[in-house]
Each structure stands twice: as C-alpha cells, then as structure tokens.
Coordinates of C-alpha atoms in Angstrom, one line a residue:
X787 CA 28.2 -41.3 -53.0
X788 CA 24.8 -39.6 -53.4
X789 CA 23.3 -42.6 -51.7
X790 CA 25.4 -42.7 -49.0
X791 CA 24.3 -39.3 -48.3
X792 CA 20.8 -40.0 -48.2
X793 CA 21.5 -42.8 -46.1
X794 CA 23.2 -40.5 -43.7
X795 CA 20.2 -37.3 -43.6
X796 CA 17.7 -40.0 -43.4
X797 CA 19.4 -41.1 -39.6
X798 CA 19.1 -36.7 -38.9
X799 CA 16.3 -36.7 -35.9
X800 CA 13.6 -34.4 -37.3
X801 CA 13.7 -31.6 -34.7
X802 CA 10.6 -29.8 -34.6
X803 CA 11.0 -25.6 -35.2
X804 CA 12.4 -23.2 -32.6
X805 CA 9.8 -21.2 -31.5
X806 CA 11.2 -17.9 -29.1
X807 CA 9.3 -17.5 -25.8
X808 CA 7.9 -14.2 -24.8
X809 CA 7.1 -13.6 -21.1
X810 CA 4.0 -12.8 -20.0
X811 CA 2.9 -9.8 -19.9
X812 CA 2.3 -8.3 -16.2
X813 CA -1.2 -6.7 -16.0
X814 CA -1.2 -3.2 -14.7
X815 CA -4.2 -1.9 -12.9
X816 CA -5.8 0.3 -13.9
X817 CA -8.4 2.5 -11.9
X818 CA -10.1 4.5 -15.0
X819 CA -11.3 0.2 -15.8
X820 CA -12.1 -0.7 -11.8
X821 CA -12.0 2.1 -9.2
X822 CA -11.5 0.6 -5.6
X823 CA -14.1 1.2 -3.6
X824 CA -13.6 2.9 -0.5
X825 CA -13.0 -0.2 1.7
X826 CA -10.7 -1.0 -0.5
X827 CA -8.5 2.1 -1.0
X828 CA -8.3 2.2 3.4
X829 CA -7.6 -1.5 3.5
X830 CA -4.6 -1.3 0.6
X831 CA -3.5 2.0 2.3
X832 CA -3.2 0.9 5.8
X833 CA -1.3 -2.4 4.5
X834 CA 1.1 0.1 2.5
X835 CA 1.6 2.1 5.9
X836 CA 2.1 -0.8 8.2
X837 CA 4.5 -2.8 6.1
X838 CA 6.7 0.4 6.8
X839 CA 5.8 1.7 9.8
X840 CA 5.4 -1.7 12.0
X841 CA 7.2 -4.1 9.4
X842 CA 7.6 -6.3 12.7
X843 CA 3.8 -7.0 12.5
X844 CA 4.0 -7.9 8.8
X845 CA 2.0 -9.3 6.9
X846 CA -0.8 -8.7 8.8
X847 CA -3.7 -10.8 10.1
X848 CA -7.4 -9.5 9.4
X849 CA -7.9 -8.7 12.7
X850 CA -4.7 -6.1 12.5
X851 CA -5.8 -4.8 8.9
X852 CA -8.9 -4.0 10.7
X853 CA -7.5 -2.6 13.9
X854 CA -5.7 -0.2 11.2
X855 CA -8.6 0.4 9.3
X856 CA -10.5 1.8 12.2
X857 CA -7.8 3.9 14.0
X858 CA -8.6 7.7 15.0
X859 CA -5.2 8.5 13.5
X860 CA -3.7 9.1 10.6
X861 CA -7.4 8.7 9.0
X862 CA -9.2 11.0 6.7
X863 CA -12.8 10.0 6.8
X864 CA -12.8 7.9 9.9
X865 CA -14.4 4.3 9.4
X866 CA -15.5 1.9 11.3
X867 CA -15.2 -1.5 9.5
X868 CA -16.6 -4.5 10.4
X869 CA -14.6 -7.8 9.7
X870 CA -16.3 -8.9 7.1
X871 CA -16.4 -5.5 5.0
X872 CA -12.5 -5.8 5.1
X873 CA -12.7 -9.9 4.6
X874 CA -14.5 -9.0 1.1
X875 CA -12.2 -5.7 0.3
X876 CA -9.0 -8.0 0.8
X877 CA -10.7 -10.7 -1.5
X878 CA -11.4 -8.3 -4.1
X879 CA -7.6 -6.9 -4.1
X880 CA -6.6 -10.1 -4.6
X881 CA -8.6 -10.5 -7.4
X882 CA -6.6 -7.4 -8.9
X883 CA -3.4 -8.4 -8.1
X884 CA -3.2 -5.6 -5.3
X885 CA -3.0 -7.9 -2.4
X886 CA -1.4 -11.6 -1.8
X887 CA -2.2 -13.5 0.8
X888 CA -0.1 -15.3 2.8
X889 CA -0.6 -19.0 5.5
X890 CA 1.3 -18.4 8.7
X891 CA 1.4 -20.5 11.4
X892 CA -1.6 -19.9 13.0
X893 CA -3.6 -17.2 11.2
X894 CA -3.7 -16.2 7.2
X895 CA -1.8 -12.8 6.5
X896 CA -2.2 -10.3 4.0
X897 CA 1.0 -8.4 2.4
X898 CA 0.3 -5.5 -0.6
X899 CA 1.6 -6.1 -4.1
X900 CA 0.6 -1.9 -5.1
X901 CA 3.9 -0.6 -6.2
X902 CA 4.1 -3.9 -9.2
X903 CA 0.3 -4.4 -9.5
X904 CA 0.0 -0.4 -9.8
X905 CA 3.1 0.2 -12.4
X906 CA 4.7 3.3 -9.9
X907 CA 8.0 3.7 -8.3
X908 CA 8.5 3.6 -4.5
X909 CA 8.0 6.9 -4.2
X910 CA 4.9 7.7 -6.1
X911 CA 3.1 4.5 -4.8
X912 CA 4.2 5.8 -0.5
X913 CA 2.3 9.3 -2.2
X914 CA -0.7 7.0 -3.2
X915 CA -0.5 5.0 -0.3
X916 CA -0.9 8.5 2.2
X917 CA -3.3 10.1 -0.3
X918 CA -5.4 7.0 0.5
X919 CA -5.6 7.3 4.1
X920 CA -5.2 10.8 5.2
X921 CA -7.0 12.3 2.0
X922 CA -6.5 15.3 -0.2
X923 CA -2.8 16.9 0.9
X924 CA -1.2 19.7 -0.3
X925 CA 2.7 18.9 -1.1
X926 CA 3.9 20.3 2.0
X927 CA 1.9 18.1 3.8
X928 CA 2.3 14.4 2.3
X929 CA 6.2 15.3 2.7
X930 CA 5.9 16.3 6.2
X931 CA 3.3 12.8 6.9
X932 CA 5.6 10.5 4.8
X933 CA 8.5 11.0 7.4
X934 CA 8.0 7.0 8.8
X935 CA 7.7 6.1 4.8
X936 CA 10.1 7.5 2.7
X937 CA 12.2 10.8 3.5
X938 CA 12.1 12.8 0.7
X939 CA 14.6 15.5 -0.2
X940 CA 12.3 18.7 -0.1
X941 CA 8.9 19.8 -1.5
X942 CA 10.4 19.5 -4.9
X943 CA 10.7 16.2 -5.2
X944 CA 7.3 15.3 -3.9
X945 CA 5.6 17.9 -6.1
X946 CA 8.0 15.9 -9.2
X947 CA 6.4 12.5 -8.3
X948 CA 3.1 13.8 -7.8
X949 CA 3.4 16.0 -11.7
X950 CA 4.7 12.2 -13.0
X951 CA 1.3 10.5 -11.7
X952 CA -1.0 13.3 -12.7
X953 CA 0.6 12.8 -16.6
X954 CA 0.4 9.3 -16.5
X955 CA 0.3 8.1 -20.2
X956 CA -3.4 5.9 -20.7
X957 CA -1.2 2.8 -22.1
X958 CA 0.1 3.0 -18.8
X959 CA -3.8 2.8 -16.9
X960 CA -4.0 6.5 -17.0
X961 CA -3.6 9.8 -14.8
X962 CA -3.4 8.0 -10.5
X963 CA -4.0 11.8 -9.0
X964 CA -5.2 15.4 -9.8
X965 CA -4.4 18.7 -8.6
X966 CA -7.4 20.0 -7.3
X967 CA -8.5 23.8 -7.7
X968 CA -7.5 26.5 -4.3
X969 CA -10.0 25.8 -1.4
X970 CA -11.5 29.1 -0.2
X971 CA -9.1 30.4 2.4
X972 CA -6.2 28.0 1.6
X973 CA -2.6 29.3 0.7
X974 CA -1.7 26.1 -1.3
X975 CA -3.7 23.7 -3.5
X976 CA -4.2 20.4 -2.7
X977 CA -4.0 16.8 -4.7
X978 CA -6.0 13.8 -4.1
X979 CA -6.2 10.4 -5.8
X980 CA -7.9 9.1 -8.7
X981 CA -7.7 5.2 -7.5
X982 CA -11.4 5.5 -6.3
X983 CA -12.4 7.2 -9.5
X984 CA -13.4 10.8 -10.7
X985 CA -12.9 13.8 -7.2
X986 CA -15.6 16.0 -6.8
X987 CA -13.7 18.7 -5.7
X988 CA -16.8 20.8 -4.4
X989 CA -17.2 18.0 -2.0
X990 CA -13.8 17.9 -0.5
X991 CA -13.9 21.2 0.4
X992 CA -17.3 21.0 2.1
X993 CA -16.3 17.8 4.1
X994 CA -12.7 19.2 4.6
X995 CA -13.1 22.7 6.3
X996 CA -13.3 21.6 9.8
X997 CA -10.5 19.2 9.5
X998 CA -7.6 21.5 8.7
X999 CA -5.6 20.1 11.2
X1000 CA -5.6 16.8 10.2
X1001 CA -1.8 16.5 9.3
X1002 CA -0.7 18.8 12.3
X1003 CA 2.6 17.7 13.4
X1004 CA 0.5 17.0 17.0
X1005 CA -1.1 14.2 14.9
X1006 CA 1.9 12.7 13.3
X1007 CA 3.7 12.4 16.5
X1008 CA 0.6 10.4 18.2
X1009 CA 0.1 8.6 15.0
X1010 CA 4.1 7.4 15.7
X1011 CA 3.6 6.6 19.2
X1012 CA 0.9 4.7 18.5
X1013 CA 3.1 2.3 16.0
X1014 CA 5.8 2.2 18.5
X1015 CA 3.2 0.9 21.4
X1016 CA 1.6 -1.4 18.5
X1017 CA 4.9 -2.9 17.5
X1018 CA 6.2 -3.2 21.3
X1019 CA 3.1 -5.1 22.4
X1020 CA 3.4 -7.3 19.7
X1021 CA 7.3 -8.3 20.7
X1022 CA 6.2 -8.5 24.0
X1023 CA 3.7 -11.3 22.8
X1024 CA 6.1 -13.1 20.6
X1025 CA 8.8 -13.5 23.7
X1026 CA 6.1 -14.4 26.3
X1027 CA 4.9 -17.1 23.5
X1028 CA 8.3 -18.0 23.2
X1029 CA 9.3 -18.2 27.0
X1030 CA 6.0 -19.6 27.4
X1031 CA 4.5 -17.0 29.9
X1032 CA 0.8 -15.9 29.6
X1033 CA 0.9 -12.2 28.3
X1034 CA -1.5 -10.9 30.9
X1035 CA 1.0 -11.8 33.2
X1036 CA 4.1 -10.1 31.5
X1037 CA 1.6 -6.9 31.7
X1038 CA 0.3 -7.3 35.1
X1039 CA 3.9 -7.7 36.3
X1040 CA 5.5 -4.8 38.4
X1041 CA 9.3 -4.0 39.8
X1042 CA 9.7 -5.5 43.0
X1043 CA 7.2 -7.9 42.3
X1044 CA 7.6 -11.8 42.7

C-alpha cells in the first residue's frame, strides 16, 4: 500500500508556489520634488478650465491650449505663449503624469490627468486649477470665479478644502497652497499655490496692487461669454464639416440671403 502511494504523489504535477500580486503603486506628484514651471502651471490650468467650461472642445488641440493660454481673461499674469513654449510645457506634463495625450482624427489632443496624478478631490484640484490661472484669491473670490466649475455650498466649504491642501501630510507630496499674510489695505487674506514652488509673498503684493479687480464679477461674465462664443463657433464648424459647407460661408451668410 505504501507503494501504491508513492506511485500515486509521484503522477501530482509539481505546481510552482502561489505568489499574491500587489498592484502598482500610482505615483503622486509631488511639487516640493519638481515645481511646474510657469508654462506649465497656465497650460495644466487652462486644460483643467476648459474641460469644464467648453467640454464640447475637449480634449483640446495645441493650437486651442494656446489660444487659452494667451487670453486677456480669466488670466493672472497675462502671457503670451508661443507654440512651441506650450508644445514643450505639454511634453513635460506628460512626463509627470499631469497630462495624456490623445490621436484624433486630424490633430493630436491633449486632456489633464491633475485630480489622479495630483492625489486631491474634485474640489480641491477645480481650487488649484483657478489658483493657477487667476492667481492669489482670497476665499470669497475662488468661490465666486468657480461658478462654471464646481458650485460650492458657501465660503465655508471652499475655505475647508483650501485648510485640507494647506495641511497636506509630506507622504502625501506635501502642503499644495499657503495662506498668505494681509496685503496692506485688504479686508481678507489671500491663498496662492505651492505647485510652482515656494510664494514670495512681498512680490504678490507689489505685482498685485493695480489688479484688484481682477475677479470683478464684470470679468467673470466676459470670461463666460467668451466660452459660450468659443464653444458655438466651434459647433458651427463641426455642422458645416458635416453638411459639407465652407465655414466662411455659414458666417458670411445673412437672413434674406440666397
């Protein structure tokens, strides 16, 4: 019997061990180990904006990142990027895991990836996203300007968001804002992000004291319009590519004319 029992574990198939399969882990960025530069804190920000604002028009080709880029809205410092100096800002998001990039039909696109590449809820990362274009805000302000993003509840709940990012453990990449000190004059204080590095908070308040109005409600409104105008021409291009008619002539084209 005892051989018969060897007989039978010698036909066993000699399975190798189980070995239990962790997923990867997802690499979080961090700015405190690569701050963006400012090229590429305007050209993450105005893909954040636009894939809510004009999420028709997204993703976006480079010639609309840098349309968005450049605009006199919405914009705290204004730039004027060339192609190329957003062309190399997209590539180095990439490289961080901050932007993908996308093959359409005719042109590449580019989409965001900050609220997972970043480690932040939707609400802290639509707080980033407007810190990065309009710059330093008080509460009041990113609430009022985040109308077309995300509608928050009151001032509250922006100023709880904003406390979460300023204590931002270090396993997690670190603090993403600070609280800066009372400009001269101001009733509130103001925050700013940390994605681009250390503030110097002297220097905001030197750059900022003629630019008060920035976030006026005047602004916000024009800034709306603008995507409205931006997202109709854009339909109005897909249906005349569609019905085959040259858009000049769907522009050109009055009432009453033949």
């Amino acid at each position: 019997r005892q051989r018969s029992k060897s007989r039978c574990s010698s036909f066993a198939p000699d399975y190798p061990a189980m070995t239990l399969l962790t997923p990867a882990t997802t690499h979080v960025y961090s700015p405190a180990e690569r701050p963006l530069t400012p090229e590429e804190a305007r050209v993450l920000g105005t893909l954040m904006e636009k894939a809510r604002t004009v999420p028709d028009s997204y993703p976006m080709t480079l010639n609309a990142v840098v349309t968005g880029c450049n605009q006199k809205t919405s914009r705290a410092p204004l730039l004027n990027l060339s192609d190329a100096q957003v062309q190399e800002a997209l590539s180095s998001l990439k490289s961080l895991t901050l932007v993908f990039e996308t093959s359409g039909n005719r042109a590449t696109r580019y989409e965001h990836n900050a609220q997972h590449g970043i480690g932040v809820p939707e609400q802290s990362a639509v707080l980033l996203g407007l810190l990065m274009l309009r710059g330093p805000q008080t509460a009041g302000e990113l609430r009022l300007n985040a109308e077309r993003w995300y509608r928050f509840a009151d001032i509250s709940s922006v100023e709880g968001f904003l406390e979460e990012l300023q204590t931002r453990a270090e396993a997690k990449g670190g603090p993403l804002v600070i609280l800066l000190p009372k400009a001269p004059g101001a009733r509130e204080p103001r925050w700013a992000h940390l994605l681009s590095g250390p503030v110097d908070a002297s220097a905001i308040h030197t750059g900022n004291e003629g630019s008060s109005a920035s976030s006026s409600p005047l602004e916000a409104r024009i800034a709306a319009l603008e995507s409205e105008v931006d997202s109709l021409r854009r339909t109005v291009q897909r249906l005349c590519a569609e019905l085959g008619i040259p858009p000049e002539a769907a522009t050109m084209s009055h009432p009453g004319q033949n």
